[in-house]
Coordinates of C-alpha atoms and ligand atoms in Angstrom, one line a residue:
M1 CA 83.5 5.2 110.6
G2 CA 79.8 5.2 111.6
R3 CA 78.6 7.3 108.3
I4 CA 74.8 6.1 107.4
Q5 CA 73.5 6.6 103.9
L6 CA 69.9 5.3 102.9
D7 CA 69.9 5.3 99.1
K8 CA 65.8 5.5 97.8
M9 CA 65.0 2.8 100.7
T10 CA 61.7 1.2 100.9
K11 CA 60.2 -1.1 102.6
R12 CA 56.4 -2.7 102.0
F13 CA 54.3 -5.1 103.8
G14 CA 52.3 -6.6 101.5
D15 CA 49.9 -3.4 100.1
T16 CA 51.5 -1.2 102.6
V17 CA 54.3 0.9 101.9
A18 CA 55.7 1.7 105.2
V19 CA 58.5 3.5 104.2
D20 CA 58.8 5.1 100.7
E21 CA 62.1 5.8 98.9
I22 CA 63.8 7.5 101.3
S23 CA 67.3 9.0 100.9
L24 CA 69.3 10.1 103.8
D25 CA 72.9 10.9 104.7
I26 CA 73.8 10.5 108.2
E27 CA 77.4 11.9 108.8
D28 CA 79.7 10.2 111.2
E29 CA 79.2 11.2 114.7
E30 CA 75.7 12.6 114.1
F31 CA 73.0 12.8 116.5
L32 CA 70.2 12.3 114.0
V33 CA 66.6 11.8 115.4
L34 CA 63.6 10.5 112.9
V35 CA 60.3 11.9 114.2
G36 CA 57.0 11.9 113.1
P37 CA 53.3 10.5 114.0
S38 CA 52.0 6.8 114.6
G39 CA 52.5 4.7 111.7
C40 CA 54.9 7.3 109.7
G41 CA 57.6 4.5 109.1
K42 CA 60.1 5.7 111.8
S43 CA 60.6 2.4 113.5
T44 CA 60.6 0.1 110.2
T45 CA 63.4 2.6 108.6
L46 CA 65.5 1.7 112.1
R47 CA 64.7 -2.0 111.9
C48 CA 66.0 -1.9 108.4
L49 CA 69.0 0.1 109.8
A50 CA 69.6 -2.9 112.3
G51 CA 68.9 -5.8 110.0
L52 CA 65.6 -7.0 111.5
E53 CA 64.1 -5.8 107.9
T54 CA 65.3 -6.1 104.7
P55 CA 64.5 -3.4 102.6
S56 CA 62.1 -3.8 99.7
D57 CA 63.8 -1.8 97.3
G58 CA 66.9 0.5 97.8
D59 CA 70.2 0.4 99.7
I60 CA 71.8 0.9 103.0
Y61 CA 75.1 1.6 103.7
I62 CA 77.2 1.9 107.2
G63 CA 80.6 3.0 107.4
G64 CA 80.6 2.9 103.2
D65 CA 79.6 -1.1 103.2
H66 CA 76.3 -2.3 101.8
M67 CA 74.7 -3.9 104.4
N68 CA 71.2 -5.0 103.1
F69 CA 71.4 -8.7 103.2
R70 CA 74.2 -8.6 106.4
V71 CA 72.9 -9.9 109.8
P72 CA 72.6 -7.8 112.8
Q73 CA 75.3 -8.9 114.5
N74 CA 77.9 -8.0 111.8
R75 CA 76.6 -4.5 111.5
D76 CA 78.6 -3.1 114.1
I77 CA 75.3 -1.4 115.5
A78 CA 73.8 -1.4 119.2
M79 CA 70.1 -1.1 119.8
V80 CA 68.3 0.3 122.6
F81 CA 64.4 -0.4 122.8
Q82 CA 61.7 1.4 124.9
D83 CA 61.1 -1.7 126.7
Y84 CA 64.8 -2.2 128.0
A85 CA 64.9 -5.8 127.1
L86 CA 67.0 -6.7 129.9
Y87 CA 67.2 -10.6 131.5
P88 CA 65.4 -10.5 134.7
H89 CA 67.7 -13.5 136.1
M90 CA 71.1 -11.7 135.4
T91 CA 72.5 -9.3 137.4
V92 CA 73.2 -5.7 136.1
H93 CA 77.0 -6.6 135.8
E94 CA 75.8 -9.9 133.5
N95 CA 73.1 -8.0 131.7
M96 CA 75.9 -5.4 130.6
R97 CA 78.4 -8.2 130.0
F98 CA 75.9 -9.9 127.9
G99 CA 76.6 -6.9 125.3
L100 CA 80.1 -8.3 125.0
E101 CA 79.5 -11.9 124.7
E102 CA 79.8 -11.9 121.0
E103 CA 82.5 -9.5 120.6
E104 CA 85.9 -10.8 119.9
G105 CA 89.5 -10.0 121.0
Y106 CA 88.8 -9.6 124.9
T107 CA 89.8 -11.6 127.7
A108 CA 87.4 -12.1 130.8
A109 CA 89.1 -9.6 132.9
E110 CA 88.7 -7.0 130.2
R111 CA 85.2 -7.7 129.7
D112 CA 84.5 -7.1 133.3
E113 CA 86.9 -3.9 133.5
R114 CA 84.9 -2.6 130.4
V115 CA 81.4 -3.1 132.1
K116 CA 83.1 -1.5 135.4
D117 CA 84.3 1.5 133.4
V118 CA 80.7 2.0 131.3
A119 CA 79.1 1.6 134.8
E120 CA 81.0 4.4 136.1
T121 CA 80.5 6.6 133.3
L122 CA 76.8 6.2 133.6
G123 CA 76.6 6.2 137.4
I124 CA 75.2 2.9 137.8
A125 CA 78.4 1.4 139.3
D126 CA 76.9 0.8 142.8
L127 CA 74.1 -1.4 141.3
L128 CA 76.2 -3.8 139.1
D129 CA 75.1 -6.8 141.6
R130 CA 71.4 -6.2 141.8
K131 CA 68.9 -7.6 139.3
P132 CA 66.7 -5.6 137.2
G133 CA 63.4 -6.3 139.2
E134 CA 65.5 -4.2 142.2
L135 CA 65.9 -1.3 140.0
S136 CA 64.0 2.0 139.1
G137 CA 62.8 2.8 135.5
G138 CA 65.6 5.1 135.0
Q139 CA 68.3 2.9 136.4
Q140 CA 67.0 0.0 134.2
Q141 CA 67.3 2.1 131.1
R142 CA 70.6 3.2 132.1
V143 CA 71.6 -0.5 132.3
A144 CA 70.0 -0.8 128.8
L145 CA 72.2 1.9 127.6
G146 CA 75.1 0.7 129.0
R147 CA 74.8 -2.9 127.5
A148 CA 74.7 -1.0 124.2
I149 CA 77.6 1.2 125.2
V150 CA 80.1 -1.7 126.2
R151 CA 80.2 -2.7 122.8
D152 CA 81.8 0.4 121.4
P153 CA 79.8 -0.1 118.4
E154 CA 79.8 2.4 115.2
V155 CA 76.5 3.0 115.2
F156 CA 73.6 3.6 118.0
L157 CA 69.9 2.8 117.0
M158 CA 67.6 4.0 119.8
D159 CA 63.6 3.2 119.5
E160 CA 61.7 5.4 121.9
P161 CA 64.2 4.7 124.4
L162 CA 62.9 7.1 127.3
S163 CA 59.4 6.8 126.9
N164 CA 58.5 4.4 129.7
L165 CA 60.0 7.1 132.2
D166 CA 58.1 9.7 133.8
A167 CA 58.5 13.3 132.6
K168 CA 61.3 14.5 135.1
L169 CA 62.9 11.4 134.7
R170 CA 62.9 11.6 131.0
A171 CA 64.1 15.3 130.9
E172 CA 67.1 14.2 132.9
M173 CA 67.7 11.4 130.7
R174 CA 67.7 13.6 127.7
T175 CA 70.4 15.5 129.0
E176 CA 72.6 12.3 130.0
L177 CA 72.1 11.5 126.6
Q178 CA 73.4 14.5 125.0
D179 CA 76.5 14.4 127.1
L180 CA 77.0 10.8 126.7
Q181 CA 76.9 11.5 122.9
N182 CA 79.4 14.4 123.5
Q183 CA 81.6 12.1 125.1
L184 CA 81.3 8.9 122.8
K185 CA 80.6 10.5 119.7
V186 CA 79.0 7.4 118.1
T187 CA 76.7 8.2 115.5
T188 CA 72.9 8.1 116.8
V189 CA 69.8 7.4 114.8
Y190 CA 67.2 7.9 118.0
V191 CA 63.6 7.2 117.2
T192 CA 60.6 9.3 118.9
H193 CA 57.1 10.8 118.3
N194 CA 57.9 13.2 121.1
Q195 CA 58.8 16.7 119.1
T196 CA 60.3 17.9 122.5
E197 CA 63.1 15.1 122.4
A198 CA 63.9 15.8 118.8
M199 CA 64.1 19.7 119.2
T200 CA 66.4 19.3 122.3
M201 CA 68.6 16.3 121.5
A202 CA 69.2 16.3 117.6
D203 CA 71.8 17.5 115.4
R204 CA 69.5 17.2 112.6
I205 CA 65.9 16.2 112.6
A206 CA 64.5 13.8 109.8
V207 CA 60.5 14.4 109.9
M208 CA 58.7 11.8 108.4
D209 CA 54.7 11.5 107.4
G210 CA 53.3 8.5 105.7
G211 CA 56.6 6.7 104.9
E212 CA 58.0 9.8 103.4
L213 CA 60.8 12.2 104.4
Q214 CA 59.3 15.7 104.8
Q215 CA 62.4 17.4 106.1
V216 CA 65.7 16.9 107.2
A217 CA 67.3 19.9 109.2
T218 CA 68.6 21.4 112.3
P219 CA 66.0 22.0 114.8
F220 CA 66.4 25.6 114.4
E221 CA 65.4 25.4 110.8
C222 CA 62.7 22.7 111.3
Y223 CA 61.4 25.2 113.5
H224 CA 61.7 28.6 111.5
E225 CA 61.8 27.1 108.0
P226 CA 59.4 24.4 107.7
N227 CA 59.1 23.1 104.3
N228 CA 55.6 22.5 104.4
M229 CA 52.5 22.6 106.8
F230 CA 53.2 19.3 108.1
V231 CA 56.6 20.2 109.6
A232 CA 55.5 23.4 110.8
G233 CA 52.4 22.1 112.5
F234 CA 54.5 18.7 113.8
I235 CA 57.3 20.8 115.1
G236 CA 56.4 23.4 117.9
E237 CA 54.3 23.2 121.0
P238 CA 51.6 24.6 121.4
M239 CA 51.1 23.9 117.8
I240 CA 51.6 26.9 115.2
N241 CA 48.2 28.6 114.1
L242 CA 47.4 27.7 111.0
I243 CA 44.7 30.2 109.3
H244 CA 42.9 29.0 106.0
G245 CA 42.0 31.8 104.0
T246 CA 42.4 33.4 100.6
R247 CA 44.5 36.3 98.6
S248 CA 42.6 39.1 97.5
A249 CA 45.0 41.6 95.8
S250 CA 47.7 42.4 98.5
T251 CA 45.8 41.2 101.3
F252 CA 45.1 37.8 102.9
V253 CA 41.4 37.3 104.0
G254 CA 40.6 35.0 106.4
D255 CA 37.2 33.7 108.0
Y256 CA 38.0 36.3 111.1
F257 CA 40.4 38.9 110.0
S258 CA 42.4 40.5 107.0
Y259 CA 46.1 40.8 106.9
P260 CA 47.9 43.2 104.3
L261 CA 51.0 41.1 102.9
D262 CA 54.0 42.7 101.7
G263 CA 55.6 42.7 98.5
A264 CA 58.0 40.2 98.8
V265 CA 55.4 37.9 100.3
L266 CA 53.2 38.6 97.3
D267 CA 55.7 37.9 94.9
A268 CA 56.0 34.6 96.3
I269 CA 52.6 34.0 96.6
G270 CA 52.3 34.4 93.0
D271 CA 49.0 33.6 91.4
R272 CA 48.1 31.0 94.4
E273 CA 44.6 31.9 95.5
D274 CA 44.1 29.8 98.5
I275 CA 46.9 30.0 101.1
V276 CA 47.1 29.4 104.8
L277 CA 48.8 32.3 107.2
G278 CA 51.1 30.7 109.9
V279 CA 51.9 32.4 113.0
R280 CA 53.8 30.6 116.0
P281 CA 51.6 31.3 119.3
E282 CA 54.9 33.3 120.7
N283 CA 54.4 35.7 117.9
V284 CA 50.8 36.5 118.5
E285 CA 51.2 39.6 120.9
L286 CA 48.4 40.7 123.2
T287 CA 47.5 44.1 124.7
E288 CA 44.4 44.8 127.3
T289 CA 42.1 47.1 125.9
T290 CA 39.2 48.1 127.6
E291 CA 37.5 49.8 124.6
D292 CA 35.1 47.8 122.4
E293 CA 36.5 49.2 119.3
P294 CA 40.0 50.4 119.9
H295 CA 42.4 52.1 117.6
L296 CA 44.0 49.4 115.4
D297 CA 46.4 49.5 113.0
E298 CA 46.5 47.1 109.8
H299 CA 48.4 44.4 111.6
E300 CA 46.2 44.6 114.7
F301 CA 42.4 42.8 115.7
V302 CA 40.3 42.6 118.7
M303 CA 39.9 39.0 119.9
D304 CA 38.4 37.6 123.2
V305 CA 40.2 35.7 125.4
S306 CA 38.3 32.1 125.5
V307 CA 40.7 29.8 127.8
V308 CA 43.8 30.5 129.8
E309 CA 46.0 27.6 130.4
P310 CA 48.8 28.6 132.9
H311 CA 52.0 26.9 132.9
G312 CA 53.7 28.7 135.3
D313 CA 56.4 30.4 133.5
Q314 CA 53.9 31.0 130.7
N315 CA 50.4 31.1 129.7
V316 CA 48.9 29.4 126.5
V317 CA 45.7 32.0 125.7
H318 CA 43.0 30.8 123.3
L319 CA 41.6 33.3 121.2
S320 CA 38.0 33.6 120.0
H321 CA 36.3 36.4 117.3
P322 CA 33.8 38.4 119.2
T323 CA 31.5 37.7 116.0
R324 CA 32.1 33.7 116.6
S325 CA 29.2 32.7 118.2
D326 CA 30.3 29.2 119.1
G327 CA 33.5 30.8 120.7
E328 CA 35.7 28.2 119.2
D329 CA 39.6 29.2 119.0
V330 CA 40.7 31.3 116.0
L331 CA 44.4 32.0 117.6
Q332 CA 46.4 30.6 120.3
A333 CA 48.9 32.9 122.1
I334 CA 51.7 32.5 124.7
T335 CA 52.1 35.3 127.4
E336 CA 54.4 35.4 130.1
G337 CA 53.4 33.7 133.1
M338 CA 53.3 36.7 135.3
H339 CA 51.2 38.4 132.6
L340 CA 47.8 38.1 133.7
V341 CA 44.9 37.7 131.2
T342 CA 41.6 35.9 132.0
Q343 CA 38.7 34.1 130.2
G344 CA 36.5 36.8 129.0
D345 CA 39.1 39.8 128.4
R346 CA 38.7 41.4 125.0
V347 CA 42.2 42.0 123.8
K348 CA 44.5 43.6 121.0
V349 CA 46.0 41.2 118.8
T350 CA 49.1 42.1 117.1
I351 CA 50.9 39.8 114.4
H352 CA 54.2 41.4 113.0
P353 CA 54.8 41.0 109.3
D354 CA 58.3 39.7 109.9
T355 CA 57.0 36.7 112.0
I356 CA 54.4 35.1 109.5
H357 CA 54.5 32.1 107.6
V358 CA 52.2 31.4 104.4
F359 CA 52.0 28.0 103.0
D360 CA 50.1 26.7 99.9
A361 CA 46.7 25.4 100.7
R362 CA 46.7 23.0 98.4
S363 CA 50.2 21.4 98.3
G364 CA 51.3 22.5 102.0
E365 CA 54.4 23.7 100.2
A366 CA 56.0 26.5 102.7
I367 CA 55.7 29.5 100.2
H368 CA 57.1 31.9 102.7
N369 CA 58.7 31.7 105.9
R370 CA 59.5 34.2 109.1
S371 CA 62.1 36.3 109.0
H372 CA 64.8 35.4 111.5
E373 CA 67.5 38.2 111.2
Q374 CA 67.1 39.3 114.9
T375 CA 68.0 35.6 116.2
T376 CA 71.1 35.9 113.9
D377 CA 72.3 39.2 115.1
F378 CA 71.7 38.1 118.5
T379 CA 73.8 34.7 118.1
Q380 CA 76.7 37.3 116.6
H381 CA 76.4 39.6 119.6
E382 CA 76.6 36.4 121.9
Q383 CA 79.9 35.4 120.2
Ligands
LIG1 P1 54.8 4.3 116.2 O1 55.3 5.4 116.7 O2 53.4 3.8 116.2 O3 55.8 3.1 116.6 P2 56.0 4.2 113.5 O4 56.4 5.5 112.9 O5 57.1 3.5 114.2 O6 54.8 4.0 114.5 P3 55.8 1.7 111.7 O7 56.0 1.0 113.0 O8 57.5 1.9 111.2 O9 55.5 3.1 112.3 O10 54.8 1.2 110.8 C1 54.7 1.8 109.5 C2 53.8 1.3 108.5 O11 54.0 0.0 108.3 C3 52.3 1.2 109.3 O12 51.0 1.2 108.6 C4 52.5 -0.1 110.0 O13 51.0 -0.7 110.4 C5 53.0 -1.1 109.0 N1 53.9 -2.2 109.5 C6 54.7 -2.0 110.4 N2 55.5 -3.4 110.2 C7 54.4 -4.2 109.8 C8 54.6 -5.5 109.3 N3 55.4 -6.5 110.3 N4 53.5 -6.0 108.8 C9 52.6 -5.2 108.4 N5 52.6 -4.0 108.3 C10 53.4 -3.3 108.9

């Protein structure tokens, strides 16, 4: 069984605490993505799991067995790295077969058969006689995957395996890896700093920062119910709008606008004064206006469009406040690609109260997360 448990695992390098007491329970057959900025401790966590580093404190279990001091060969894991690590002088067949060299219980013919089967699965059967130098990046990555898969391990450990590929190929390989995971049902821990990979591939995401786990949850939960400002800011592209301000009676007061808060949000805020309002760009609604001072309800403001980034299907619209002389962004919004907004336009901005997040400005902790009843209704409707 490929269940992985980390119990208060810490890894120090001299004075540097690379991984700080992380506890994590990864289910058998789960695809868990470890994500976070550079230096947050993702690779070190993976290397401890692989047996390439020994934890300074805490314990690692795979399939219920204690692993801390077990050599990599005896952990029933297979690793896939960013740089493929293929042997240039060997053919694809030999490279993949190499993954089986240390496995017992196979005859030579069975090893060859296994390599062929896996090559068929990965669509590289016609490349078996080539050398890595004669392959594209995507094909090399498939061979590296193949070498891991032939071993039929309990656990796959993958460290940024797609980061050397161009954007289109990366997107294709993401889908292929997901299909493979559904087929092979091998517990996978996948390290990336790319939040799109995390969102699209993971059963659950473990978000790390400064060696500590910030949240372990489904992509949906990380996006809509972040534990804190770090997770809210890391997951989501373009980034969530985070507006610092204070609570005054029943109103959030920021530098450029005030926003009324309802009873449940106020109860959650309690006696905190410094708070941060969080709004995802897709929840910043824009309406054109030709008036300098249009009629506004309490959840609306007037802003100026400072920059429009067209992405084809959508536009990222940067908004500045009319009183802000430097024209710096106050908010970012997403509009549909066909909805034409131009730099210099004056727009009415609406933020619906059921879409807001509120964070404690000091601790960063989420005090209130957006409601997502609508999404749940939709899912039920679909079923
Ligand atoms: P990246 O995305 O850049 O690969 P990461 O999240 O994988 O980053 P790690 O490589 O795990 O981060 O590094 C975590 C911290 O531990 C960093 O501060 C790094 O400098 C430090 N570190 C990692 N390996 C060693 C080592 N062998 N000796 C000393 N410090 C190390």
